Coordinates of N, CA and C in Angstrom, one line a residue:
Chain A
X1 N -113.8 29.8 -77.5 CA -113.8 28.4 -78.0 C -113.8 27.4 -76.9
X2 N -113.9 26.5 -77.0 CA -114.0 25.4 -76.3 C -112.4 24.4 -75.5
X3 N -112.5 24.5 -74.4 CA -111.3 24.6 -73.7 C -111.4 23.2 -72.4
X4 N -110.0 22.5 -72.2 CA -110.3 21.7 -71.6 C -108.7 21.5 -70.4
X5 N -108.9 21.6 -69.3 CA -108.1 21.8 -68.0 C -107.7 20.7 -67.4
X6 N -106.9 20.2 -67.3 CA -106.6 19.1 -66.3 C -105.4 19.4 -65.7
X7 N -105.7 18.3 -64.5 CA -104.5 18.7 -63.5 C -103.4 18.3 -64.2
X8 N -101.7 19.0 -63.6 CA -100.5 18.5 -64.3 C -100.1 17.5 -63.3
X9 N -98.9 16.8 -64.4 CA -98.7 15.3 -63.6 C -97.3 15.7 -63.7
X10 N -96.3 14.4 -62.8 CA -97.1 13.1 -63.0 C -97.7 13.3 -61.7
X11 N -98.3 12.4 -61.7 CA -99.1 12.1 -60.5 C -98.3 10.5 -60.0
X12 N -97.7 10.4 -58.8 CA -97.1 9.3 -58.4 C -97.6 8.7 -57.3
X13 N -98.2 7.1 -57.1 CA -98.8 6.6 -56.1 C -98.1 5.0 -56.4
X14 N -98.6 5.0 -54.9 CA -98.4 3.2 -54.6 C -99.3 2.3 -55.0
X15 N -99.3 1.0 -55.7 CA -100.0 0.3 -55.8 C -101.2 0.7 -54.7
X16 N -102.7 0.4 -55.2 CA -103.6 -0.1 -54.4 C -104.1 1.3 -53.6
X17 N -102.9 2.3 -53.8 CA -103.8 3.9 -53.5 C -104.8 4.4 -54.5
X18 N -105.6 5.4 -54.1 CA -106.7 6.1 -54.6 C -106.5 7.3 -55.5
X19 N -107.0 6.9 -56.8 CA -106.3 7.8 -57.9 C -108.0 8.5 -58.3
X20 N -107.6 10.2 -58.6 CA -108.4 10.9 -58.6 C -107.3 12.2 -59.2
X21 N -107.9 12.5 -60.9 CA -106.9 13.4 -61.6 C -108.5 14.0 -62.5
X22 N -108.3 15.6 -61.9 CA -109.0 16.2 -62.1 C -109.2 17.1 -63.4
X23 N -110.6 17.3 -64.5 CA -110.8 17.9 -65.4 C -111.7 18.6 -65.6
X24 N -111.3 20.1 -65.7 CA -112.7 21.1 -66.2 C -112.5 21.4 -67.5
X25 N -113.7 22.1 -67.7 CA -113.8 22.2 -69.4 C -114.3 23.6 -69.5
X26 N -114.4 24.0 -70.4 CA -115.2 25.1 -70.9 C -116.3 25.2 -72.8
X27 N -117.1 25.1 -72.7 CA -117.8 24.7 -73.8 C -119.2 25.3 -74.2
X28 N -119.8 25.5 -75.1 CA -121.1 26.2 -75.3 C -121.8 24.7 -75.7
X29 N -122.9 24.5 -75.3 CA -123.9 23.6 -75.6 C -123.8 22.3 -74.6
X30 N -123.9 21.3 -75.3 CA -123.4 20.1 -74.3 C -122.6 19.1 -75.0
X31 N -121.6 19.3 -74.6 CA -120.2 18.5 -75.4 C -120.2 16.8 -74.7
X32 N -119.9 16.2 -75.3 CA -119.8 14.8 -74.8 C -118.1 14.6 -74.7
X33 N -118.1 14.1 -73.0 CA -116.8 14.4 -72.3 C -116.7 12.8 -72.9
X34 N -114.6 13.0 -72.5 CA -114.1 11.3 -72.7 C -112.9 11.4 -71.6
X35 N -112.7 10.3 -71.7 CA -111.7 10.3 -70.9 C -110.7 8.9 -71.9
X36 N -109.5 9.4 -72.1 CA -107.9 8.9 -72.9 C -107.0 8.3 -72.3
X37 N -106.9 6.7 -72.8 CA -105.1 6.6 -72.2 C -104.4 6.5 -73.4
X38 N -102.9 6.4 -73.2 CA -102.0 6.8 -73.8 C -100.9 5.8 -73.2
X39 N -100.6 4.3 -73.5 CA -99.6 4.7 -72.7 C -98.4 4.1 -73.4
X40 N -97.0 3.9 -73.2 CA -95.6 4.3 -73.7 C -95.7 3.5 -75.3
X41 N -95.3 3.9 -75.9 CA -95.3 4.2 -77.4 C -96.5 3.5 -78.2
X42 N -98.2 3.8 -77.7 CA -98.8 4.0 -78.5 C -100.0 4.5 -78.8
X43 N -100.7 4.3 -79.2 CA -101.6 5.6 -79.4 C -102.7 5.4 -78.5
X44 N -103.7 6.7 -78.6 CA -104.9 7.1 -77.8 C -105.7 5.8 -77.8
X45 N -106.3 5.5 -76.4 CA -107.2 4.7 -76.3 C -108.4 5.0 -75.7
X46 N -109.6 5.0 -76.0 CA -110.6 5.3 -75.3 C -111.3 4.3 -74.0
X47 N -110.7 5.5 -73.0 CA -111.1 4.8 -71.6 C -112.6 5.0 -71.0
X48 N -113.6 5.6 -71.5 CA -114.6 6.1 -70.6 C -115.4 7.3 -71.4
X49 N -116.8 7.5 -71.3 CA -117.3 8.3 -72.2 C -118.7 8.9 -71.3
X50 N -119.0 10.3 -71.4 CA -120.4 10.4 -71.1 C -120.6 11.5 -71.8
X51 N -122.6 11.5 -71.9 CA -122.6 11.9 -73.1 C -123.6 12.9 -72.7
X52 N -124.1 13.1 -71.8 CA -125.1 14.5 -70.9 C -124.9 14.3 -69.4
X53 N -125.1 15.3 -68.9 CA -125.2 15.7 -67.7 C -125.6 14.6 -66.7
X54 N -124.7 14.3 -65.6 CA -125.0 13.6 -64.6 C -124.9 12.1 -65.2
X55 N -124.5 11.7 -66.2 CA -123.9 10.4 -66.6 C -122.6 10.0 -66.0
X56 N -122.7 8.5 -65.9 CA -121.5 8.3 -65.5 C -120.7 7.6 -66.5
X57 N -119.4 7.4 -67.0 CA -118.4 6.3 -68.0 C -118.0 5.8 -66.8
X58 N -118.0 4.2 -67.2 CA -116.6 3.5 -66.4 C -116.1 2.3 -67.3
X59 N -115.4 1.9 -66.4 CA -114.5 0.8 -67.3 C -113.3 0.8 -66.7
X60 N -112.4 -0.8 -67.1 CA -111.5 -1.4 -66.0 C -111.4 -0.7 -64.6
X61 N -112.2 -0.4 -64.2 CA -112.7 0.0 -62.5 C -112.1 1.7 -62.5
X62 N -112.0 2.8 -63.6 CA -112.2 3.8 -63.9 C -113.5 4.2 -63.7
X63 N -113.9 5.4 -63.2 CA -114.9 6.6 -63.5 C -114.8 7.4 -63.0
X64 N -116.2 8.3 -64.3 CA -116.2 9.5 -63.8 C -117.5 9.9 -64.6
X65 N -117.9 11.2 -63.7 CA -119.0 11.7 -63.7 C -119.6 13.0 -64.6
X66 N -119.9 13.1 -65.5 CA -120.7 14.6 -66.2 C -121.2 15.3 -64.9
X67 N -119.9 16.6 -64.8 CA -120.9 17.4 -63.5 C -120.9 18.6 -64.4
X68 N -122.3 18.9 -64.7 CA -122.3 20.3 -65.7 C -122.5 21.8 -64.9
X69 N -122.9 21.4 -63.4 CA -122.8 22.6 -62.5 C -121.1 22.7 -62.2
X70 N -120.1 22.0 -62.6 CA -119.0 22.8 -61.8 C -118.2 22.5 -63.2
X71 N -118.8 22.0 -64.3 CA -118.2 22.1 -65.5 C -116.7 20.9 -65.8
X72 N -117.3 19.7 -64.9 CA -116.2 18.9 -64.6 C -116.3 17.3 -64.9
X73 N -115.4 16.6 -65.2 CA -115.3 15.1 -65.4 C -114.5 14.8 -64.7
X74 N -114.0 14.6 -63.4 CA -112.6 14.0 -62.9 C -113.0 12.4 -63.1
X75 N -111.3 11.6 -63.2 CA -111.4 10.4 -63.2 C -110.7 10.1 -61.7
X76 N -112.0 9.2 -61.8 CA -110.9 8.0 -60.6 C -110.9 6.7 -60.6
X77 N -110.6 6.1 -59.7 CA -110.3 4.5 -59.3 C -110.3 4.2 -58.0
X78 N -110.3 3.3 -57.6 CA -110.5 3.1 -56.0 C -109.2 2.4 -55.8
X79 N -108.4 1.9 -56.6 CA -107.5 0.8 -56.4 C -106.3 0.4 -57.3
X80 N -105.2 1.5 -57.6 CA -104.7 1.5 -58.5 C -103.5 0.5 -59.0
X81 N -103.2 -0.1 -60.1 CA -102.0 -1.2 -60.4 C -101.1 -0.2 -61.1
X82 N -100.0 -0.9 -61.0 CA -98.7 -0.7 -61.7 C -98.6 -0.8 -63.0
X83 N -99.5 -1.6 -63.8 CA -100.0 -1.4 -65.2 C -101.2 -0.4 -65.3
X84 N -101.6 0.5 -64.9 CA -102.3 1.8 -65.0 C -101.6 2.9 -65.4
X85 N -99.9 2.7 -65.3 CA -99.2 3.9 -65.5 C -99.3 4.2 -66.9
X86 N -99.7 5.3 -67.4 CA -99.9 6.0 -68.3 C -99.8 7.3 -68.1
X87 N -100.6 7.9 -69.3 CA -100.8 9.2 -69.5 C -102.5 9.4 -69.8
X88 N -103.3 9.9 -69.1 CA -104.4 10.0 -69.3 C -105.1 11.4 -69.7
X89 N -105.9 11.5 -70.9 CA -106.2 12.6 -71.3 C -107.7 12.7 -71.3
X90 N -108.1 13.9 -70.8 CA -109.7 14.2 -70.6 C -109.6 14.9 -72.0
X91 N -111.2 14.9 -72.5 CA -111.4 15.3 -74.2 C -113.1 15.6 -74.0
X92 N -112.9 16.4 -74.7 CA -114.5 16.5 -75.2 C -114.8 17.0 -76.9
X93 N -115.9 17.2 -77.3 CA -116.7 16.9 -78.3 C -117.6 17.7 -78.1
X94 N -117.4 19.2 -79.3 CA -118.4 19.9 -79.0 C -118.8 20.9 -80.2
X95 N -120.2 21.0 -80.4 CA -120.2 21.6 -82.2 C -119.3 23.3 -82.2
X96 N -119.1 23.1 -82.8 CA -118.2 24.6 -83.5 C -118.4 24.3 -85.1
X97 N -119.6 25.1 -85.4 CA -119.5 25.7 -86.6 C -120.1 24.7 -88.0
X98 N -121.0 23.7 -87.1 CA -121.4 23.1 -87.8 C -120.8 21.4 -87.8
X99 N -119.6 21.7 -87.2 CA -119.0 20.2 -86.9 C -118.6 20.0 -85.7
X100 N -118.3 19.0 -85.2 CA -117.9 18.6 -83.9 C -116.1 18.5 -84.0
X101 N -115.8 19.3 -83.4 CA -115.0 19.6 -83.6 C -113.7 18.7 -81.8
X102 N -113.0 17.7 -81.4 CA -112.6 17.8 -80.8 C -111.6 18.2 -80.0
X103 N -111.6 18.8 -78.6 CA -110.6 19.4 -77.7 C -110.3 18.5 -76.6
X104 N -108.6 18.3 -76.8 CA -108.1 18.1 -75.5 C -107.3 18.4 -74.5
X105 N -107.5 18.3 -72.7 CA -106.5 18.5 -72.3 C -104.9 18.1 -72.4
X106 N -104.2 18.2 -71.9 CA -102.7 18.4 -72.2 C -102.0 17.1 -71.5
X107 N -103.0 16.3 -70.9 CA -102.6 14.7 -70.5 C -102.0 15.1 -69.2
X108 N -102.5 14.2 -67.7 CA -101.7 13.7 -66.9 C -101.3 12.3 -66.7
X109 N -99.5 12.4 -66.6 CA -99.0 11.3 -66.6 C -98.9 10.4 -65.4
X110 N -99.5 9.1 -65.0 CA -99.3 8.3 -64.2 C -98.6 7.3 -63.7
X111 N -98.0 7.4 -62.6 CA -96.9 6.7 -62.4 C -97.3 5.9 -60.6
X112 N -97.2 4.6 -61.4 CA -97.5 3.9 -59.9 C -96.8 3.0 -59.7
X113 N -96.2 3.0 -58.2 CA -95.1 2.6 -57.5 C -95.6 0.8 -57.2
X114 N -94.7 -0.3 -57.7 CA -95.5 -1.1 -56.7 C -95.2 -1.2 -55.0
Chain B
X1 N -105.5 -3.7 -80.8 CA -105.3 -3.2 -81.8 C -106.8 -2.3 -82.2
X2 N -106.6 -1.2 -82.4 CA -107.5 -0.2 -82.9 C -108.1 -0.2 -84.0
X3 N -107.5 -1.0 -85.5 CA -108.2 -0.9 -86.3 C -107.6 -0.3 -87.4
X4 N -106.7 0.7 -86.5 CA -106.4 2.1 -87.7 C -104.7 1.8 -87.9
X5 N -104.8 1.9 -89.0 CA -103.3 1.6 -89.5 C -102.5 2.9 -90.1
X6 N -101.6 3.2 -89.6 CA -100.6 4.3 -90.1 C -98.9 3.6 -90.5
X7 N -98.7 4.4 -91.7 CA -97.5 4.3 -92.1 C -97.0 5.7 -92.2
X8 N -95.1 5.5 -92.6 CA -94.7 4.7 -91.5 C -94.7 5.0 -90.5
X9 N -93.8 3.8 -89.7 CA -94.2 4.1 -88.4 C -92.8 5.1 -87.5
X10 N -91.6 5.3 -88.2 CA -90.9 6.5 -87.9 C -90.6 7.0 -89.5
X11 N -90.0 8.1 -89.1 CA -89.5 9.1 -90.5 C -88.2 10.0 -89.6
X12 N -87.4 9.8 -90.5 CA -86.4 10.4 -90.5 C -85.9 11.6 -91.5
X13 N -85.8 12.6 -91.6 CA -85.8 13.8 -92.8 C -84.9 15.1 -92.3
X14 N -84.8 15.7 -93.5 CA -83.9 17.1 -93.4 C -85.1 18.1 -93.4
X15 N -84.4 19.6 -92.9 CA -85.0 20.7 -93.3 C -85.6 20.9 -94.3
X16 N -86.8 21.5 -94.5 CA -87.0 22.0 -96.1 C -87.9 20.8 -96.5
X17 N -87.9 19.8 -96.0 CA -87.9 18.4 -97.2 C -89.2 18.7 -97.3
X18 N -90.4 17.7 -97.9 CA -91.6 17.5 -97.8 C -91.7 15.8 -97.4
X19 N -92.9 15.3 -96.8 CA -93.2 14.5 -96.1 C -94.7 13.6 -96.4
X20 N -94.8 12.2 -96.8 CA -96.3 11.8 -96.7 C -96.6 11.3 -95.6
X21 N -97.7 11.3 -94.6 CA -97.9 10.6 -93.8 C -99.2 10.2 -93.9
X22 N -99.4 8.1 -94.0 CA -100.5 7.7 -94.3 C -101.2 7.0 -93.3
X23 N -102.9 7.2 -93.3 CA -103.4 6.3 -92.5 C -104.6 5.3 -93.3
X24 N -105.0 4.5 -92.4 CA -106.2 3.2 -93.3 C -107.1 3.5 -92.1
X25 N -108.4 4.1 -92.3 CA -108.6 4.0 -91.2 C -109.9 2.8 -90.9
X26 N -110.7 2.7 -89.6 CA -111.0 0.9 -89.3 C -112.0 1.1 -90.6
X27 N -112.9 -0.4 -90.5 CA -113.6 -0.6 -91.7 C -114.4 0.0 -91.3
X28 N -115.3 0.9 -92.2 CA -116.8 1.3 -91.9 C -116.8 2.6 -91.4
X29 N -115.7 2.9 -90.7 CA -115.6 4.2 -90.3 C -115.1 5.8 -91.6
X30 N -116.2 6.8 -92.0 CA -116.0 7.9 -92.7 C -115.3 8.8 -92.2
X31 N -115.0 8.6 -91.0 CA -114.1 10.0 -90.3 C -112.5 10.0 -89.7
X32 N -111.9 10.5 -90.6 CA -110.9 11.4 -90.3 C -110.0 11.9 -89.5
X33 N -109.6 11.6 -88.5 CA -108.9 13.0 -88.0 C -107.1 13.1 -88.0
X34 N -106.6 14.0 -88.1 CA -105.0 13.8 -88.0 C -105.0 15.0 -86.8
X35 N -103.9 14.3 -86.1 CA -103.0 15.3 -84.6 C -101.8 15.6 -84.7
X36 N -101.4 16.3 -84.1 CA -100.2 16.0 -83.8 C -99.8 16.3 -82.2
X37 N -98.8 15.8 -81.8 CA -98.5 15.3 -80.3 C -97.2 15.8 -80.0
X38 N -96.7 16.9 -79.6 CA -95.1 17.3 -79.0 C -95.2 17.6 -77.4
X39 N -94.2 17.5 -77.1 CA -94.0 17.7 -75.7 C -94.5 19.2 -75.1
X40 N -94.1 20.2 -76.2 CA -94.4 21.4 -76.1 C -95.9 21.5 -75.9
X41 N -96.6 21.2 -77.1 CA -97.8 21.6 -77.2 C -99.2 20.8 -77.3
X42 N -98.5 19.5 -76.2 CA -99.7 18.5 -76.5 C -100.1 18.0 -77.3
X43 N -101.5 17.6 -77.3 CA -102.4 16.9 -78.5 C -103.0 18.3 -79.0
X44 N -102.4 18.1 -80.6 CA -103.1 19.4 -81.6 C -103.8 18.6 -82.6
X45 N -105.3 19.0 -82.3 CA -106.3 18.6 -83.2 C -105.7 19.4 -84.9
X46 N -105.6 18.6 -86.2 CA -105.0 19.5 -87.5 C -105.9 19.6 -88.4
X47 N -107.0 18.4 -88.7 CA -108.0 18.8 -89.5 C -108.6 17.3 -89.5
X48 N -109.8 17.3 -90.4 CA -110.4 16.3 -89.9 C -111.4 16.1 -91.4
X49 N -111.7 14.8 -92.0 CA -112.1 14.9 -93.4 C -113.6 13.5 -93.5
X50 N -114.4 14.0 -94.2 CA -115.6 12.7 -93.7 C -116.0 12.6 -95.2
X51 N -115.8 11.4 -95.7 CA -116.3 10.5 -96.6 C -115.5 11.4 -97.5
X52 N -114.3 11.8 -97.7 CA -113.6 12.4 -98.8 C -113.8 14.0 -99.0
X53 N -114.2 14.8 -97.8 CA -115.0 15.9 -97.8 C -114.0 16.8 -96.4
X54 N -113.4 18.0 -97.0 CA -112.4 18.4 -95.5 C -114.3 18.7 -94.6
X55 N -114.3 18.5 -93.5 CA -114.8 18.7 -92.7 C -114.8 20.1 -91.1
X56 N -113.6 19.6 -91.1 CA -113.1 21.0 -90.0 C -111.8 21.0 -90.3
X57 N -111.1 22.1 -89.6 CA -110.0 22.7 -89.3 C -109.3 22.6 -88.0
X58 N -107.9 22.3 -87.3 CA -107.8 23.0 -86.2 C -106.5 23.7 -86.4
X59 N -105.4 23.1 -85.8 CA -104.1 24.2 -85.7 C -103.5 23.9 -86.6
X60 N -103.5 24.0 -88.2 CA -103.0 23.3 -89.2 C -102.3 24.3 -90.0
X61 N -101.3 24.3 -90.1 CA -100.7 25.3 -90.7 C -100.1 25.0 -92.1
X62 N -100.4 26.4 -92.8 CA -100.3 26.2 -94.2 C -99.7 25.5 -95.2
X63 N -98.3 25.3 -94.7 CA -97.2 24.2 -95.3 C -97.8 22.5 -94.9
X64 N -99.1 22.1 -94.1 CA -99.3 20.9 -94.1 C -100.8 21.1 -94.8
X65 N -100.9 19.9 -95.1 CA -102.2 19.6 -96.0 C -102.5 18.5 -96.2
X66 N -103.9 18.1 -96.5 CA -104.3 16.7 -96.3 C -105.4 16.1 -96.9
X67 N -105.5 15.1 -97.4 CA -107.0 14.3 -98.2 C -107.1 13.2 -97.7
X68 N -108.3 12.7 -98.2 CA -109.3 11.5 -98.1 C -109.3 11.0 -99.1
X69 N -109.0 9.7 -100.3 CA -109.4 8.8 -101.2 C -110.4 8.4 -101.2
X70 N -111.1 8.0 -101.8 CA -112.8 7.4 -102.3 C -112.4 5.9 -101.8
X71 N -111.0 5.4 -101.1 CA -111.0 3.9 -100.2 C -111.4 4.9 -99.2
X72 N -111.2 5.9 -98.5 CA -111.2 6.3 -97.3 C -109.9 6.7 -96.4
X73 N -109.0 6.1 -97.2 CA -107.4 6.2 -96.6 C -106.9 7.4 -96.5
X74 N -106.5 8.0 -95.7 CA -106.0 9.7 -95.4 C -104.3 9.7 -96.0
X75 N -103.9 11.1 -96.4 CA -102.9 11.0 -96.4 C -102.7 12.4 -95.9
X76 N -101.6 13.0 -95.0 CA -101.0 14.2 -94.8 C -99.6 14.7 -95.1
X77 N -99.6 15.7 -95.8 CA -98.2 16.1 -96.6 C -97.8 17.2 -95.6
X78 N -96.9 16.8 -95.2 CA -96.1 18.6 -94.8 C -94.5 18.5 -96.1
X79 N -94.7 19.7 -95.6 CA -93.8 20.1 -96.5 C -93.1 21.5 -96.1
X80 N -91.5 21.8 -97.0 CA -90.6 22.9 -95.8 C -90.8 22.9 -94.3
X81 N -90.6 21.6 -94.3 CA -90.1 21.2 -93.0 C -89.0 21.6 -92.0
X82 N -89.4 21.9 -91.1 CA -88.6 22.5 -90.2 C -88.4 21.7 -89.0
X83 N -87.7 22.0 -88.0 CA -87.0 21.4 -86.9 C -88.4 21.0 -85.9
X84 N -89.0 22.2 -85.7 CA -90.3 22.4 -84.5 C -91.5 21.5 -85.2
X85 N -91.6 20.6 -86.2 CA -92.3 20.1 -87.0 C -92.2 19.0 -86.5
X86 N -90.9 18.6 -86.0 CA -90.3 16.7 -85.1 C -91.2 16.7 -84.2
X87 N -92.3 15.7 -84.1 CA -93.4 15.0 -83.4 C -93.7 13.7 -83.8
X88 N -94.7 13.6 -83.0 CA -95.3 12.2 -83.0 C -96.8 12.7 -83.7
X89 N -97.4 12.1 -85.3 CA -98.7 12.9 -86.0 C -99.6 11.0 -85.4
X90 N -100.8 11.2 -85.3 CA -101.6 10.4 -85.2 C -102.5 10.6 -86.5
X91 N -103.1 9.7 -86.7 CA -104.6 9.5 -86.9 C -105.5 8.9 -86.3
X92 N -106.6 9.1 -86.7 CA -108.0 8.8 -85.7 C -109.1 8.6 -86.8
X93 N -109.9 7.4 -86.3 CA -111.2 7.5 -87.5 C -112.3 7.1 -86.1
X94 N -113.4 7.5 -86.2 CA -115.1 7.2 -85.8 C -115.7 7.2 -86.7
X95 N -117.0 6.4 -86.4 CA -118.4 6.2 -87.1 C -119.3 7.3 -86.2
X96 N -119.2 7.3 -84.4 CA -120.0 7.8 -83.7 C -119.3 8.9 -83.4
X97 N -120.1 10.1 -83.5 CA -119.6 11.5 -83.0 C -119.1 11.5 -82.0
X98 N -117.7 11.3 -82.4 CA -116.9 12.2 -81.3 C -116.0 11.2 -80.1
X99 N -116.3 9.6 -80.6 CA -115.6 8.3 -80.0 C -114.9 7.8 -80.9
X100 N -113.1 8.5 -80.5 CA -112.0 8.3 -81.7 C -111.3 7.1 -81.7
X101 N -111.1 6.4 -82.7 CA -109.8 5.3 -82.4 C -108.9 5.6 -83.3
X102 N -107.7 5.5 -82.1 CA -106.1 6.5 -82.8 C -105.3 5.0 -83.5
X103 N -104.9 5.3 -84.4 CA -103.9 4.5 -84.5 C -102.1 4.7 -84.2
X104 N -101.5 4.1 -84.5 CA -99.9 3.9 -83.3 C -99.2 5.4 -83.7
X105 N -98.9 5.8 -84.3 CA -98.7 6.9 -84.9 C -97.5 6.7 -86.1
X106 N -97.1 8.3 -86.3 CA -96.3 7.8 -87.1 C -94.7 9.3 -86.2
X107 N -93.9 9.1 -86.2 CA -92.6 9.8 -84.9 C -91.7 10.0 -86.4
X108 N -92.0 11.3 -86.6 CA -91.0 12.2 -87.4 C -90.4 13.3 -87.1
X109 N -89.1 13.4 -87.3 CA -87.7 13.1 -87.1 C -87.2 14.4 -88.1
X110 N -87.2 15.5 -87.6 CA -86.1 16.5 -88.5 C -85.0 17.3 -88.4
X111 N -84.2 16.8 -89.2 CA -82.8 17.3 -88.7 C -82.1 18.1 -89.5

C-alpha cells in the first residue's frame, strides 16, 4: 500500500536559519504529493501541492519539489520565523481501488528559536 | 478559517458510552473525510463519503461508523468507547482530488 516517511522532529532552529525536513513516499502510479501545517490547537492546513513529477508547490516562501527518481518531496525555506513553529505533515493522494485514497506521514514538529 | 465546521468542539465521556461527532463541510464541496489524530498513532485516515455515498475505508474500526445527509453534513458515531479512543477526530471536505480542508476538530475525552 501506499506509504509516506518523514523525518522525526522536533526540529529546532534560530530565527532566519535554513529549514529543510525531509519526505519519501512509497506509492504505485502517480500520487499527488502535499505538504500540511498544523499548528497548536488547530487543524490541517494546506501548505503546498504538486501534482506530477518535477513540479514544484510553494507558498509563504515554502517549497518543494516532485522528485519521482528518489521518490521524494522535502520541504524547505531559506529563512525561517518564529511563527513557522508548527507541525508539518507531508501527504499524498493516491488511487487504491478505485478511489483516492489519502496517506500521511506522522508530522515533523517545528520549533524556532528567536 | 477553512470553511469546515465541526461540533463539538471537546467531549468529555465514560467507558462504554456512545458518541456523535459532527461536521458541515465548506459550501460546494461532496467529499468527506473523517481522521483521527493521537499521539501514538498519528493522522489515521477512517473513512471518507462523496455526495452521501461511503466512498473508501481506512483504519476504522467496527464500533465507529459514519454518514453523509442529502445537506452534505457528516456525522461519526463511536460507540463502546474505550480509554485508547481519547483523541483529537477531524474532518476534511474537497471538491479537487485529493486538496483537503480540515476543520478545528473535535478532542474527545474518555474516562
Amino acid at each position: 500500500g501506499n506509504s509516506v516517511t518523514q523525518m522525526e522532529g522536533p526540529v529546532t532552529l534560530s530565527e532566519e536559519a535554513f529549514l529543510t525536513i525531509n519526505c519519501t513516499y512509497t506509492a504505485t502510479g502517480y500520487p499527488s504529493l502535499f505538504w500540511y501545517v498544523q499548528y497548536p490547537g488547530e487543524g490541517l492546513q494546506l501548505l503546498l501541492k504538486a501534482t506530477k513529477a518535477d513540479d514544484k508547490g510553494s507558498n509563504k516562501g515554502f517549497e518543494a519539489t516532485y522528485r519521482k527518481e528518489t521518490t521524494s518531496f522535502h520541504l524547505e525555506k531559506g529563512s525561517v520565523q518564529v511563527s513557522d513553529s508548527a507541525v508539518y505533515f507531508c501527504a499524498l493522494t493516491g488511487a487504491s481501488g478505485g478511489s483516492y485514497i489519502p496517506t500521511f506521514g506522522r508530522g515533523t514538529s517545528l520549533i524556532v528559536h528567536p | 478559517d477553512s470553511g469546515v465546521t465541526q461540533t463539538p468542539k471537546h467531549l468529555i465521556t465514560a467507558t462504554g458510552q456512545r458518541v456523535t461527532l459532527r461536521c458541515s463541510p465548506r459550501s460546494g464541496d461532496l467529499s468527506v473525510y473523517w481522521y483521527q489524530q493521537s499521539l501514538d498513532q498519528g493522522l489515521q485516515f477512517l473513512i471518507q463519503y462523496y455526495n452521501g455515498e461511503e466512498r473508501a475505508k481506512g483504519n476504522i474500526l467496527e464500533r465507529f461508523s459514519a454518514q453523509q445527509f442529502p445537506d452534505l453534513h457528516s456525522e461519526l458515531n463511536l460507540s463502546s468507547l474505550e480509554l485508547g479512543d481519547s483523541a483529537l477526530y477531524f474532518c476534511a471536505s474537497s471538491v479537487v482530488q485529493g486538496e483537503q480542508f480540515f476543520g478545528p476538530g473535535t478532542r474527545l475525552t474518555v474516562l
